[in-house]
CSV table of C-alpha atoms and ligand atoms in Angstrom, one decimal:
chain,number,residue,atom,x,y,z
A,1,MET,CA,0.0,0.0,0.0
A,2,ARG,CA,1.6,3.2,-1.1
A,3,VAL,CA,-0.2,6.5,-1.6
A,4,SER,CA,0.7,10.1,-1.7
A,5,VAL,CA,-2.2,11.5,0.2
A,6,PRO,CA,-2.7,11.7,4.0
A,7,VAL,CA,-3.6,8.2,5.1
A,8,LEU,CA,-5.4,6.8,8.1
A,9,LEU,CA,-4.3,3.2,8.0
A,10,LEU,CA,-6.4,0.8,10.0
A,11,GLY,CA,-3.9,-1.7,9.1
A,12,SER,CA,-1.4,-4.5,9.2
A,13,SER,CA,-0.4,-6.2,12.4
A,14,ARG,CA,3.2,-5.6,11.4
A,15,VAL,CA,3.3,-2.0,12.5
A,16,LEU,CA,5.8,0.1,14.3
A,17,GLY,CA,7.9,-2.9,15.1
A,18,LEU,CA,5.1,-4.8,16.8
A,19,GLU,CA,4.9,-8.2,15.2
A,20,LEU,CA,1.9,-9.4,17.0
A,21,GLN,CA,-0.2,-12.4,16.1
A,22,GLN,CA,-3.7,-11.6,15.1
A,23,GLN,CA,-5.9,-11.9,18.0
A,24,PRO,CA,-9.6,-12.8,18.1
A,25,LEU,CA,-11.8,-9.8,18.9
A,26,ARG,CA,-12.1,-11.1,22.4
A,27,GLY,CA,-9.7,-9.1,24.6
A,28,ALA,CA,-9.0,-6.5,21.9
A,29,GLN,CA,-10.0,-2.9,22.7
A,30,VAL,CA,-13.5,-2.8,21.4
A,31,PRO,CA,-16.2,-0.5,22.7
A,32,SER,CA,-18.3,-2.4,25.1
A,33,SER,CA,-21.4,-1.3,23.2
A,34,ILE,CA,-20.4,-3.5,20.3
A,35,ILE,CA,-20.0,-6.7,22.3
A,36,SER,CA,-22.7,-6.1,24.8
A,37,PRO,CA,-25.5,-8.6,25.0
A,38,ALA,CA,-28.2,-8.3,22.4
A,39,SER,CA,-30.8,-7.3,25.0
A,40,ASP,CA,-28.5,-4.4,26.1
A,41,SER,CA,-30.1,-1.1,25.2
A,42,ASN,CA,-26.6,0.3,24.6
A,43,ALA,CA,-26.2,-1.9,21.6
A,44,PRO,CA,-25.6,0.3,18.5
A,45,THR,CA,-28.4,0.3,16.0
A,46,TYR,CA,-26.1,-0.8,13.3
A,47,ARG,CA,-24.9,-3.9,15.1
A,48,GLY,CA,-27.3,-6.4,13.4
A,49,ASP,CA,-26.5,-5.1,9.9
A,50,LEU,CA,-22.8,-5.1,10.6
A,51,VAL,CA,-22.7,-8.7,11.9
A,52,SER,CA,-24.9,-9.9,9.1
A,53,LEU,CA,-22.9,-8.2,6.3
A,54,HIS,CA,-19.7,-9.5,7.8
A,55,LYS,CA,-21.1,-13.0,7.9
A,56,SER,CA,-22.2,-12.9,4.2
A,57,LEU,CA,-18.8,-11.7,3.1
A,58,VAL,CA,-16.9,-14.3,5.1
A,59,GLU,CA,-19.2,-17.1,3.8
A,60,ILE,CA,-18.2,-16.4,0.2
A,61,SER,CA,-14.8,-17.9,-0.6
A,62,SER,CA,-12.6,-15.3,-2.3
A,63,ILE,CA,-9.1,-16.5,-2.4
A,64,SER,CA,-6.9,-14.2,-4.5
A,65,GLY,CA,-7.6,-14.7,-8.2
A,66,ASN,CA,-11.1,-15.9,-7.5
A,67,GLU,CA,-12.8,-12.8,-6.2
A,68,SER,CA,-15.7,-12.4,-8.6
A,69,ASP,CA,-18.5,-13.9,-6.4
A,70,VAL,CA,-17.7,-11.7,-3.4
A,71,GLY,CA,-17.4,-8.8,-5.8
A,72,ASN,CA,-20.9,-9.5,-7.2
A,73,PHE,CA,-22.3,-9.8,-3.7
A,74,LEU,CA,-21.0,-6.3,-2.9
A,75,VAL,CA,-22.4,-4.9,-6.1
A,76,ASN,CA,-25.9,-6.1,-5.1
A,77,TYR,CA,-25.5,-5.0,-1.5
A,78,LEU,CA,-24.4,-1.5,-2.4
A,79,GLU,CA,-26.8,-1.0,-5.3
A,80,ALA,CA,-29.7,-2.0,-3.0
A,81,ARG,CA,-28.6,0.9,-0.8
A,82,ASP,CA,-28.6,3.5,-3.6
A,83,PHE,CA,-24.9,3.5,-4.3
A,84,VAL,CA,-23.6,4.0,-7.8
A,85,VAL,CA,-21.4,1.0,-8.4
A,86,GLN,CA,-18.7,0.8,-11.0
A,87,LEU,CA,-16.8,-2.4,-11.7
A,88,GLU,CA,-13.2,-1.9,-12.7
A,89,PHE,CA,-12.1,-5.0,-14.7
A,90,LEU,CA,-8.5,-6.0,-14.5
A,91,PRO,CA,-6.8,-7.3,-17.6
A,92,PRO,CA,-6.5,-11.2,-17.4
A,93,THR,CA,-3.1,-12.3,-16.2
A,94,ASN,CA,-3.2,-15.2,-18.7
A,95,PRO,CA,-5.0,-14.0,-21.8
A,96,SER,CA,-5.1,-17.5,-23.3
A,97,ASN,CA,-6.9,-18.8,-20.2
A,98,PRO,CA,-8.8,-15.8,-18.8
A,99,GLY,CA,-10.9,-17.6,-16.3
A,100,LYS,CA,-13.5,-15.7,-14.3
A,101,PRO,CA,-13.3,-11.9,-14.7
A,102,ARG,CA,-11.6,-10.1,-11.9
A,103,PHE,CA,-12.7,-6.6,-10.8
A,104,ASN,CA,-12.4,-3.9,-8.2
A,105,VAL,CA,-15.6,-2.6,-6.8
A,106,LEU,CA,-15.9,1.2,-6.8
A,107,ALA,CA,-19.0,2.8,-5.3
A,108,TRP,CA,-20.3,6.1,-4.0
A,109,PRO,CA,-23.7,7.3,-2.7
A,110,GLY,CA,-25.9,8.0,-5.7
A,111,PRO,CA,-27.4,9.3,-7.8
A,112,ASN,CA,-24.6,11.5,-9.2
A,113,ARG,CA,-22.7,9.6,-11.9
A,114,HIS,CA,-19.9,12.2,-11.9
A,115,PRO,CA,-18.9,12.4,-8.3
A,116,SER,CA,-16.1,14.6,-6.8
A,117,PRO,CA,-14.7,12.4,-4.1
A,118,LYS,CA,-12.4,13.8,-1.5
A,119,VAL,CA,-12.0,10.8,0.8
A,120,LEU,CA,-11.3,7.3,-0.4
A,121,VAL,CA,-12.3,4.5,1.9
A,122,SER,CA,-10.7,1.3,0.8
A,123,SER,CA,-9.9,-2.3,1.7
A,124,HIS,CA,-9.5,-5.6,-0.1
A,125,ILE,CA,-11.9,-8.5,-0.8
A,126,ASP,CA,-9.4,-11.3,-1.5
A,127,THR,CA,-8.1,-13.7,1.2
A,128,VAL,CA,-5.2,-16.0,1.5
A,129,PRO,CA,-5.9,-19.8,1.1
A,130,PRO,CA,-7.4,-22.1,2.2
A,131,PHE,CA,-11.1,-21.2,2.6
A,132,ILE,CA,-12.2,-21.7,6.2
A,133,PRO,CA,-16.0,-21.5,6.7
A,134,TYR,CA,-17.7,-18.9,8.9
A,135,SER,CA,-18.4,-19.9,12.5
A,136,ARG,CA,-19.5,-18.2,15.6
A,137,SER,CA,-19.1,-19.5,19.1
A,138,ASP,CA,-22.7,-18.6,20.3
A,139,GLU,CA,-25.8,-17.0,19.0
A,140,ASN,CA,-26.1,-14.4,21.7
A,141,PRO,CA,-23.3,-12.0,21.7
A,142,THR,CA,-21.2,-11.6,24.9
A,143,ALA,CA,-17.7,-10.3,25.5
A,144,ASP,CA,-16.5,-13.9,24.9
A,145,THR,CA,-18.2,-14.5,21.5
A,146,VAL,CA,-15.7,-15.5,18.9
A,147,ILE,CA,-16.4,-15.1,15.2
A,148,ALA,CA,-14.0,-17.1,13.0
A,149,GLY,CA,-13.5,-17.9,9.3
A,150,ARG,CA,-11.1,-17.0,6.6
A,151,GLY,CA,-11.0,-13.3,6.1
A,152,SER,CA,-13.1,-12.5,9.1
A,153,VAL,CA,-10.4,-10.2,10.3
A,154,ASP,CA,-8.2,-9.6,7.2
A,155,ALA,CA,-10.0,-7.8,5.7
A,156,LYS,CA,-13.7,-8.6,5.5
A,157,GLY,CA,-14.0,-7.2,9.0
A,158,SER,CA,-12.8,-3.9,7.6
A,159,VAL,CA,-15.0,-4.1,4.5
A,160,ALA,CA,-18.1,-4.7,6.6
A,161,ALA,CA,-17.1,-2.0,9.1
A,162,GLN,CA,-16.4,0.6,6.4
A,163,ILE,CA,-19.6,0.1,4.6
A,164,THR,CA,-21.6,0.1,7.8
A,165,ALA,CA,-19.8,3.2,9.0
A,166,LEU,CA,-20.5,5.1,5.8
A,167,LEU,CA,-24.1,4.0,5.8
A,168,SER,CA,-24.5,5.3,9.4
A,169,LEU,CA,-22.7,8.5,8.5
A,170,LEU,CA,-25.1,9.0,5.6
A,171,GLU,CA,-28.1,8.2,7.7
A,172,SER,CA,-27.0,10.8,10.3
A,173,GLY,CA,-27.3,13.5,7.7
A,174,ARG,CA,-23.9,14.9,8.7
A,175,ILE,CA,-22.6,15.0,5.2
A,176,ALA,CA,-25.9,16.0,3.6
A,177,GLY,CA,-25.4,17.7,0.2
A,178,GLN,CA,-21.9,16.2,-0.2
A,179,GLU,CA,-22.6,12.5,0.1
A,180,ASP,CA,-20.6,11.6,-3.0
A,181,SER,CA,-17.5,13.1,-1.6
A,182,VAL,CA,-16.8,9.7,0.1
A,183,MET,CA,-15.9,6.9,-2.3
A,184,LEU,CA,-15.6,3.2,-1.5
A,185,LEU,CA,-13.0,1.1,-3.2
A,186,PHE,CA,-12.7,-2.7,-2.6
A,187,VAL,CA,-9.8,-4.2,-4.5
A,188,VAL,CA,-8.8,-7.7,-5.5
A,189,GLY,CA,-5.4,-9.4,-5.3
A,190,GLU,CA,-4.0,-7.6,-2.2
A,191,GLU,CA,-2.7,-10.8,-0.7
A,192,THR,CA,-0.6,-11.6,-3.7
A,193,SER,CA,0.7,-9.0,-6.2
A,194,GLY,CA,-1.4,-6.1,-5.2
A,195,ASP,CA,-2.6,-5.9,-8.8
A,196,GLY,CA,-6.1,-4.6,-7.9
A,197,MET,CA,-4.7,-1.5,-6.1
A,198,ARG,CA,-2.0,-1.0,-8.7
A,199,PHE,CA,-4.6,-1.0,-11.4
A,200,PHE,CA,-6.8,1.5,-9.6
A,201,SER,CA,-3.7,3.7,-9.0
A,202,GLU,CA,-3.0,3.7,-12.7
A,203,THR,CA,-6.5,4.2,-14.0
A,204,ARG,CA,-8.0,6.2,-11.1
A,205,GLY,CA,-11.2,4.3,-11.9
A,206,GLN,CA,-11.4,6.3,-15.2
A,207,LEU,CA,-13.6,8.7,-13.4
A,208,ASP,CA,-14.8,11.8,-15.1
A,209,PRO,CA,-13.6,14.2,-13.7
A,210,PRO,CA,-10.5,12.4,-12.4
A,211,PRO,CA,-10.7,12.1,-8.6
A,212,ASP,CA,-8.6,14.4,-6.4
A,213,PHE,CA,-8.5,12.6,-3.1
A,214,LYS,CA,-7.5,14.6,0.0
A,215,ALA,CA,-7.2,11.5,2.1
A,216,ALA,CA,-7.5,7.8,2.1
A,217,ILE,CA,-8.6,5.4,4.9
A,218,PHE,CA,-7.3,1.9,4.5
A,219,GLY,CA,-8.9,-1.1,6.3
A,220,GLU,CA,-6.5,-3.8,7.5
A,221,PRO,CA,-6.4,-5.5,10.9
A,222,THR,CA,-4.5,-3.4,13.5
A,223,GLU,CA,-6.1,-4.6,16.7
A,224,GLY,CA,-8.2,-1.5,16.9
A,225,ARG,CA,-5.3,0.9,16.8
A,226,LEU,CA,-4.6,3.7,14.4
A,227,VAL,CA,-1.5,2.9,12.4
A,228,CYS,CA,0.9,5.6,11.4
A,229,GLY,CA,3.2,3.6,9.1
A,230,HIS,CA,4.2,0.2,8.0
A,231,LYS,CA,7.3,-1.8,7.1
A,232,GLY,CA,8.6,-2.1,3.5
A,233,ILE,CA,9.1,-5.3,1.7
A,234,PHE,CA,11.1,-7.0,-1.1
A,235,THR,CA,11.6,-10.6,-2.2
A,236,CYS,CA,14.7,-12.3,-3.4
A,237,ASN,CA,15.4,-15.6,-5.2
A,238,ILE,CA,18.8,-16.9,-4.3
A,239,THR,CA,20.6,-19.5,-6.3
A,240,VAL,CA,23.8,-21.2,-5.2
A,241,THR,CA,26.0,-23.2,-7.5
A,242,GLY,CA,28.5,-25.7,-6.1
A,243,HIS,CA,30.1,-28.8,-7.5
A,244,ALA,CA,28.4,-32.2,-7.4
A,245,GLY,CA,30.2,-35.2,-5.9
A,246,HIS,CA,29.9,-38.4,-3.9
A,247,SER,CA,29.2,-37.8,-0.2
A,248,GLY,CA,32.0,-40.2,0.6
A,249,TYR,CA,34.5,-37.7,-0.9
A,250,PRO,CA,33.4,-34.3,0.5
A,251,TRP,CA,36.7,-32.6,-0.5
A,252,LEU,CA,36.0,-33.3,-4.2
A,253,GLY,CA,32.7,-31.4,-4.2
A,254,LYS,CA,31.2,-28.2,-2.9
A,255,SER,CA,27.8,-28.4,-1.3
A,256,ALA,CA,25.4,-25.8,-2.6
A,257,THR,CA,22.9,-26.5,0.3
A,258,GLU,CA,25.6,-26.1,2.9
A,259,VAL,CA,26.8,-22.7,1.4
A,260,LEU,CA,23.2,-21.6,1.2
A,261,ALA,CA,22.4,-22.7,4.8
A,262,ARG,CA,25.5,-21.0,6.2
A,263,GLY,CA,24.7,-17.8,4.3
A,264,LEU,CA,21.1,-17.7,5.5
A,265,VAL,CA,22.0,-18.4,9.1
A,266,ARG,CA,24.5,-15.4,8.9
A,267,VAL,CA,21.8,-13.2,7.4
A,268,LEU,CA,19.3,-14.3,10.1
A,269,ASP,CA,21.8,-13.5,12.8
A,270,THR,CA,22.6,-10.0,11.4
A,271,ASP,CA,20.8,-6.8,12.0
A,272,LEU,CA,20.0,-5.7,8.5
A,273,GLY,CA,18.5,-2.5,9.6
A,274,SER,CA,16.3,-1.4,12.4
A,275,SER,CA,14.6,1.7,13.7
A,276,GLU,CA,12.8,2.7,16.8
A,277,GLU,CA,9.5,3.2,15.1
A,278,PHE,CA,9.6,0.1,12.9
A,279,GLY,CA,11.6,-2.4,14.9
A,280,ASN,CA,13.9,-4.9,13.1
A,281,THR,CA,14.1,-5.9,9.5
A,282,THR,CA,13.0,-9.5,9.4
A,283,VAL,CA,13.8,-12.2,6.9
A,284,ASN,CA,11.5,-15.1,6.1
A,285,VAL,CA,13.1,-18.0,4.3
A,286,GLY,CA,9.9,-19.1,2.7
A,287,MET,CA,11.4,-21.8,0.5
A,288,PHE,CA,14.6,-23.8,0.6
A,289,GLU,CA,15.4,-26.4,-2.0
A,290,GLY,CA,18.4,-28.2,-3.3
A,291,GLY,CA,20.2,-31.4,-4.1
A,292,VAL,CA,19.1,-34.7,-5.8
A,293,ALA,CA,19.8,-37.5,-3.3
A,294,ALA,CA,21.0,-38.1,0.2
A,295,ASN,CA,24.5,-39.3,-0.7
A,296,VAL,CA,25.2,-36.8,-3.5
A,297,ILE,CA,26.8,-33.5,-2.8
A,298,PRO,CA,24.3,-30.9,-4.1
A,299,GLU,CA,25.3,-28.8,-7.1
A,300,LYS,CA,22.4,-26.5,-6.9
A,301,ALA,CA,20.3,-24.9,-4.1
A,302,THR,CA,17.8,-22.2,-4.1
A,303,ALA,CA,15.9,-20.2,-1.5
A,304,ARG,CA,13.1,-17.7,-1.8
A,305,LEU,CA,13.0,-14.9,0.8
A,306,ALA,CA,10.5,-12.2,1.8
A,307,VAL,CA,12.2,-9.4,3.7
A,308,ARG,CA,10.2,-6.9,5.8
A,309,VAL,CA,12.2,-3.7,5.7
A,310,ALA,CA,12.4,-1.5,8.8
A,311,VAL,CA,14.4,1.4,7.4
A,312,GLY,CA,13.8,4.2,4.9
A,313,PRO,CA,13.6,5.9,2.7
A,314,GLU,CA,10.4,4.7,1.2
A,315,ILE,CA,11.9,4.6,-2.3
A,316,GLY,CA,15.3,3.0,-1.8
A,317,GLY,CA,15.3,1.7,1.8
A,318,GLU,CA,14.7,-1.8,0.3
A,319,LYS,CA,17.8,-1.5,-1.9
A,320,ILE,CA,20.0,-0.6,1.2
A,321,VAL,CA,18.8,-3.7,2.9
A,322,ALA,CA,19.1,-5.9,-0.2
A,323,GLN,CA,22.7,-4.8,-0.6
A,324,ARG,CA,23.5,-5.6,3.1
A,325,LEU,CA,21.8,-9.0,2.7
A,326,GLN,CA,24.0,-9.8,-0.4
A,327,ASP,CA,27.1,-8.6,1.3
A,328,VAL,CA,26.5,-10.7,4.3
A,329,MET,CA,25.9,-13.8,2.2
A,330,ARG,CA,28.9,-13.2,0.0
A,331,SER,CA,31.0,-13.0,3.2
A,332,VAL,CA,30.4,-16.7,3.4
A,333,ASP,CA,31.3,-17.4,-0.2
A,334,GLU,CA,32.3,-14.8,-2.7
A,335,ASP,CA,31.3,-16.5,-5.9
A,336,ALA,CA,28.6,-19.1,-5.3
A,337,PHE,CA,25.6,-16.8,-4.9
A,338,GLU,CA,23.3,-15.3,-7.5
A,339,PHE,CA,20.7,-12.9,-6.4
A,340,ASP,CA,17.4,-11.9,-8.0
A,341,CYS,CA,15.8,-9.3,-5.8
A,342,ASN,CA,12.8,-7.4,-6.9
A,343,ASN,CA,11.9,-3.7,-6.5
A,344,GLY,CA,10.0,-3.4,-3.2
A,345,TYR,CA,10.0,-0.4,-1.0
A,346,GLY,CA,11.3,0.9,2.3
A,347,VAL,CA,9.2,1.9,5.3
A,348,VAL,CA,6.0,3.8,4.5
A,349,LYS,CA,5.1,6.6,7.0
A,350,CYS,CA,1.6,7.8,7.0
A,351,ASP,CA,0.2,11.2,8.0
A,352,CYS,CA,-2.1,10.2,10.7
A,353,ASP,CA,-2.4,13.4,12.7
A,354,VAL,CA,-6.0,12.9,13.7
A,355,LYS,CA,-7.9,13.3,17.0
A,356,GLY,CA,-8.3,10.2,19.0
A,357,LYS,CA,-6.1,7.3,18.1
A,358,SER,CA,-7.9,4.3,19.6
A,359,TRP,CA,-11.2,3.1,18.3
A,360,GLN,CA,-11.3,3.1,14.5
A,361,LEU,CA,-14.9,3.4,13.5
A,362,SER,CA,-15.7,6.5,15.4
A,363,THR,CA,-12.2,8.0,14.8
A,364,ALA,CA,-12.6,7.4,11.1
A,365,ILE,CA,-16.1,8.9,10.9
A,366,ALA,CA,-15.0,11.9,12.9
A,367,TRP,CA,-12.0,12.3,10.6
A,368,VAL,CA,-14.1,12.1,7.4
A,369,ASP,CA,-16.5,14.6,9.0
A,370,GLU,CA,-13.6,17.0,9.7
A,371,LEU,CA,-12.1,16.6,6.2
A,372,LEU,CA,-15.4,17.4,4.6
A,373,MET,CA,-16.1,20.5,6.6
B,1,NAG,C1,-14.0,-19.8,-6.2
B,1,NAG,O1,-15.0,-19.2,-5.4
B,1,NAG,C2,-16.2,-19.9,-5.3
B,1,NAG,C3,-17.1,-19.2,-4.4
B,1,NAG,O2,-17.1,-17.8,-4.6
B,1,NAG,C4,-16.0,-21.3,-4.8
B,1,NAG,O3,-17.2,-22.0,-4.9
B,1,NAG,C5,-14.9,-22.0,-5.6
B,1,NAG,O4,-14.7,-23.2,-5.0
B,1,NAG,C6,-13.7,-21.2,-5.7
B,1,NAG,N1,-12.7,-21.8,-6.5
B,1,NAG,C7,-11.4,-22.0,-6.0
B,1,NAG,C8,-10.5,-22.7,-7.0
B,1,NAG,O5,-11.1,-21.6,-4.9
B,2,NAG,C1,15.5,-6.7,17.3
B,2,NAG,O1,16.7,-7.5,17.3
B,2,NAG,C2,17.4,-7.5,18.5
B,2,NAG,C3,18.6,-8.3,18.3
B,2,NAG,O2,19.3,-8.0,17.1
B,2,NAG,C4,16.6,-8.0,19.7
B,2,NAG,O3,17.3,-7.8,20.8
B,2,NAG,C5,15.3,-7.2,19.7
B,2,NAG,O4,14.5,-7.7,20.7
B,2,NAG,C6,14.6,-7.2,18.4
B,2,NAG,N1,13.4,-6.3,18.5
B,2,NAG,C7,12.2,-6.7,18.2
B,2,NAG,C8,11.1,-5.6,18.3
B,2,NAG,O5,11.9,-7.8,17.8
B,3,NAG,C1,11.4,-15.7,-8.0
B,3,NAG,O1,10.8,-16.9,-8.5
B,3,NAG,C2,9.5,-16.9,-8.6
B,3,NAG,C3,9.0,-18.3,-9.1
B,3,NAG,O2,9.8,-18.7,-10.1
B,3,NAG,C4,9.0,-15.8,-9.5
B,3,NAG,O3,7.6,-15.8,-9.5
B,3,NAG,C5,9.6,-14.5,-9.0
B,3,NAG,O4,9.2,-13.5,-9.9
B,3,NAG,C6,11.1,-14.6,-8.9
B,3,NAG,N1,11.7,-13.3,-8.6
B,3,NAG,C7,11.6,-12.6,-7.4
B,3,NAG,C8,12.5,-11.4,-7.3
B,3,NAG,O5,10.9,-13.0,-6.5
């Protein structure tokens, strides 16, 4: 996620150096009115709609690449509530086998077909695999109720909350006369290449007139906290070339897996860049492969890494870290490594100077309100 407007990121759990596991809602800082028993007169009027929209979204499988059913659901849901909905079709990744069409859902309160949006409210509708069905620990909500299912947090929780928040903002009449200054954007492909958001950034939805956003609110799980930045990322494919040989004569060969293992351990033990705000750069050795048989010295070994970058600048911080990583590995062996690292980005700082930094729904509404005044 990279944007050049002020951003309120309700986002990733990897924030400001806190690498926390996602927690169920239980125990998170949630206003008691949301989790209070159904009979409680403090329950917000939107609760039933929010929970039911969330359930419908989670029940539809939408693993990255296969998002069209959940997209169509949103189209119907929003059109039934008088939104103008525009589908933004992505070009097929494989033109010879296009599969189901993939589209971002862009929507704003109708009936104006030429809106002038100032605030973009966005999240994503794809999930990582596998599909895990919706479940709920009990019918009557209490503080211990647990709602589960793939995407229930990341990010269908955000999608449902954003739509419900906008509907209640509209209902309140607080943005009467400028309803279409808020635009919803739900993108595909966030969990893989980010192709949905990339496509929107390039096309700006082909809106007429082109949108001039003053701010964007991104929905991602952050345990109910306002997030003022996130780490950068890049990926690397590393190939090691050694010499094959019989395991009985180790001096005749050069083990590619051994060189790779030693290089990776050194990388894992090195501080590749850290900062107070963003913590440590971390390296995930996501794949490690090599060799052909137990008693053959491996000639080839490969690893695929995802590196979460904790230093800036946003453009270039990743290159600084990638260079360090390569230097550290080459200190194990000067010639055996080949690196193929992509262009990621360094840390992204967001302008999040808004009142109230705890509970997102009310903060977000208040912020939208303020921006529109
Ligand atoms: C694609 O999504 C639909 C539901 O939206 C699901 O029935 C189908 O199994 C999914 N296909 C794959 C390959 O995940
Ligand atoms: C960062 O790494 C150092 C060791 O290099 C460790 O002591 C520290 O706890 C780490 N910080 C976080 C936030 O994980
Ligand atoms: C690494 O290899 C994978 C699979 O072959 C490929 O998709 C990717 O583009 C390669 N490059 C980088 C920098 O990750």
